[in-house]
Amino acid sequence: MLIYDLDLPTLGNLLKQWNEPAYRAKQIWQGLYQHFYNSADQFTNLPSSLRAKLSTNLDFTGMTPSLVQDSSDKQTRKTLFKLPDENLIEAVLMRYDPDSGSARGRRTLCISTQAGCAMGCTFCATGQMGFKRHLTSGEIVAQVMYYANLLHQENLPVTNIVLMGMGEPFHNYENTMAAIDRLNDADGYNFGARRFTISTVGIVPAIKRFADEKRQVNLAISLHAVDDEARVEMMPINKRYKIAEVLEACEYYVAKTSRRVTFEWALIHGVNDMPEVAKKLAALLRGLMCHVNAIPLNPTKGFEGKGADRERAGIFKETLEAGGIPCTIRMRRGIDIQAGCGQLAGESLK
Ligand code: SAH
Ligand code: SF4
C-alpha cells in the first residue's frame, strides 16, 4: 500500500490495529507532509519497531523516477515516473524565479491524474496514446511530494499546482478530489485550495458537481473552438457535451462559487488563431466571468497543425480583449524536453 493513499483517519486506524498510541498517526502525517520524509528510516522520532513496521507494510514512493530532463534554461524539469505496474506518467516543474535561489517567484507543478487519457483529443500526445488507467489519489499526491521534497532541499516552496499533466481529472473525479483534500489538510501539507487549478476537457455533469461542492480550486476549461463542428473534429467529447452545454455549466459554476473560469485555447495556425475566431469567441463568452489562457499549439507526432506564431497570437489577444474578454498568451515552457502541454506521453519514451 502506498502511504500517500491513506488519509489521516485511515492511517489512525492502521496504527490502532498495530496497537500504537493515537498520536503516532499525527507524527507520521507531519513527517510525510511537513518534513517531506520519503522513507521509514527518516522518522527518527518513532520507535525503531514502528519504523520497521512502516517500512515492511507501506510503500513510501509508489513510483520510480526513471527519467529526469531539464530544459536548456534549467527552468523546467520533467520527470517520467514508472508505476509498479510499469505504466509511465509524467510530472513537470516550471520555475518562474526572478533570481535563482530566491523564495519569491513561482514554482508551478503540472501533475498527471491518469496514465494516458480516454478523451482522444487529436492534438494531444496523451490523447494519442489512449487510456491506460486511473491514478490512485496517492499516486497523484506522490508526484507533488516528490517535487516538494526536491524544492525543500533548496528551501523553496511549491507555489501552484495545476492538474494539467496526463489525463482528464474529471474522468477520475473521486481520486483527484481526494488528492487535493489530502494536500490541502491544514495539519499536513496545507497547500491552499486557491493555488490548485483543475483543467477539464468539459465533462458537464462533473463541472456541475464541482460547482455544487463549492470548492475554492480554480477551474479551467479546454475550449479551443467556437463552434461544435470545429470542436468535435479536435475533441471527441464534444459529441456528448456541446459547447452551449459546457458554457451553461460554466455559468452555473460562476453563480455557485463567484469564481472566474479560465478557458484554455491552444492556438493552431490557420485553424483557430484568426481574428474572426477571436471575435466570435468574445461574443460567445460575453457576460461570463472568465478569461482566456491562450498558448500556441505544441507540435505532436500525431497531429498536422502547427502553433500560431507570436504575431498572430498577439493579434488574437488584442481582438479578444477589444471584444471585452481578458486574455493572456502563455509562453511555451520546456519545449526542448517535450514538456509542453499535450506533449506528455510517457510511452513514447519507453
Ligand atoms: N485533460 C485536461 C487536462 C490535461 S491537458 C484537459 O484537457 O483540459 C492540459 C491542457 O493542455 C488542456 O488545455 C489541453 O487542451 C492542452 N493541450 C493538449 N495538447 C496540447 C498541445 N499539443 N498544445 C497545446 N496545448 C495542448
Ligand atoms: Fe485528455 Fe486533456 Fe489530452 Fe484531451 S487534451 S486527450 S482531455 S489530456
mmCIF file of C-alpha atoms and ligand atoms in Angstrom, residues 123-125 163-165 167-169 199-201 222 224 264 266 295-298 300 341-342, ligand 1:
data_model
loop_
_atom_site.group_PDB
_atom_site.id
_atom_site.type_symbol
_atom_site.label_atom_id
_atom_site.label_comp_id
_atom_site.label_asym_id
_atom_site.label_seq_id
_atom_site.Cartn_x
_atom_site.Cartn_y
_atom_site.Cartn_z
ATOM 1 C CA PHE A 123 -3.840 17.422 -30.991
ATOM 2 C CA CYS A 124 -2.753 15.970 -27.638
ATOM 3 C CA ALA A 125 0.064 13.465 -27.203
ATOM 4 C CA LEU A 163 -3.799 19.253 -12.852
ATOM 5 C CA MET A 164 -2.843 19.571 -16.478
ATOM 6 C CA GLY A 165 -0.464 16.690 -16.948
ATOM 7 C CA GLY A 167 -5.222 12.524 -18.118
ATOM 8 C CA GLU A 168 -8.637 14.049 -17.621
ATOM 9 C CA PRO A 169 -9.119 14.908 -13.933
ATOM 10 C CA SER A 199 -8.248 21.706 -16.227
ATOM 11 C CA THR A 200 -11.025 19.740 -17.896
ATOM 12 C CA VAL A 201 -11.998 18.832 -21.418
ATOM 13 C CA SER A 222 -10.250 23.441 -22.612
ATOM 14 C CA HIS A 224 -10.178 25.504 -28.432
ATOM 15 C CA GLU A 264 -7.740 27.213 -22.375
ATOM 16 C CA ALA A 266 -4.347 26.092 -27.983
ATOM 17 C CA ILE A 295 -0.956 29.002 -25.748
ATOM 18 C CA PRO A 296 0.461 28.311 -29.178
ATOM 19 C CA LEU A 297 -0.090 24.625 -30.004
ATOM 20 C CA ASN A 298 2.828 22.387 -29.172
ATOM 21 C CA THR A 300 2.924 16.434 -31.502
ATOM 22 C CA CYS A 341 1.219 20.936 -22.727
ATOM 23 C CA GLY A 342 -0.043 17.995 -24.671
HETATM 24 N N1 SAH B 1 -7.409 16.693 -19.712
HETATM 25 C C1 SAH B 1 -7.409 18.028 -19.226
HETATM 26 C C2 SAH B 1 -6.100 18.425 -18.594
HETATM 27 C C3 SAH B 1 -4.827 17.925 -19.237
HETATM 28 S S1 SAH B 1 -4.437 18.656 -20.792
HETATM 29 C C4 SAH B 1 -7.792 18.988 -20.350
HETATM 30 O O1 SAH B 1 -7.833 18.575 -21.490
HETATM 31 O O2 SAH B 1 -8.096 20.126 -20.046
HETATM 32 C C5 SAH B 1 -3.900 20.295 -20.308
HETATM 33 C C6 SAH B 1 -4.102 21.350 -21.360
HETATM 34 O O3 SAH B 1 -3.197 21.151 -22.451
HETATM 35 C C7 SAH B 1 -5.500 21.357 -21.963
HETATM 36 O O4 SAH B 1 -5.973 22.681 -22.057
HETATM 37 C C8 SAH B 1 -5.253 20.779 -23.334
HETATM 38 O O5 SAH B 1 -6.249 21.142 -24.255
HETATM 39 C C9 SAH B 1 -3.897 21.341 -23.656
HETATM 40 N N2 SAH B 1 -3.183 20.683 -24.735
HETATM 41 C C10 SAH B 1 -3.215 19.383 -25.072
HETATM 42 N N3 SAH B 1 -2.408 19.150 -26.127
HETATM 43 C C11 SAH B 1 -1.846 20.334 -26.439
HETATM 44 C C12 SAH B 1 -0.892 20.737 -27.425
HETATM 45 N N4 SAH B 1 -0.378 19.858 -28.275
HETATM 46 N N5 SAH B 1 -0.522 22.029 -27.445
HETATM 47 C C13 SAH B 1 -1.020 22.915 -26.560
HETATM 48 N N6 SAH B 1 -1.917 22.596 -25.609
HETATM 49 C C14 SAH B 1 -2.317 21.315 -25.553
#
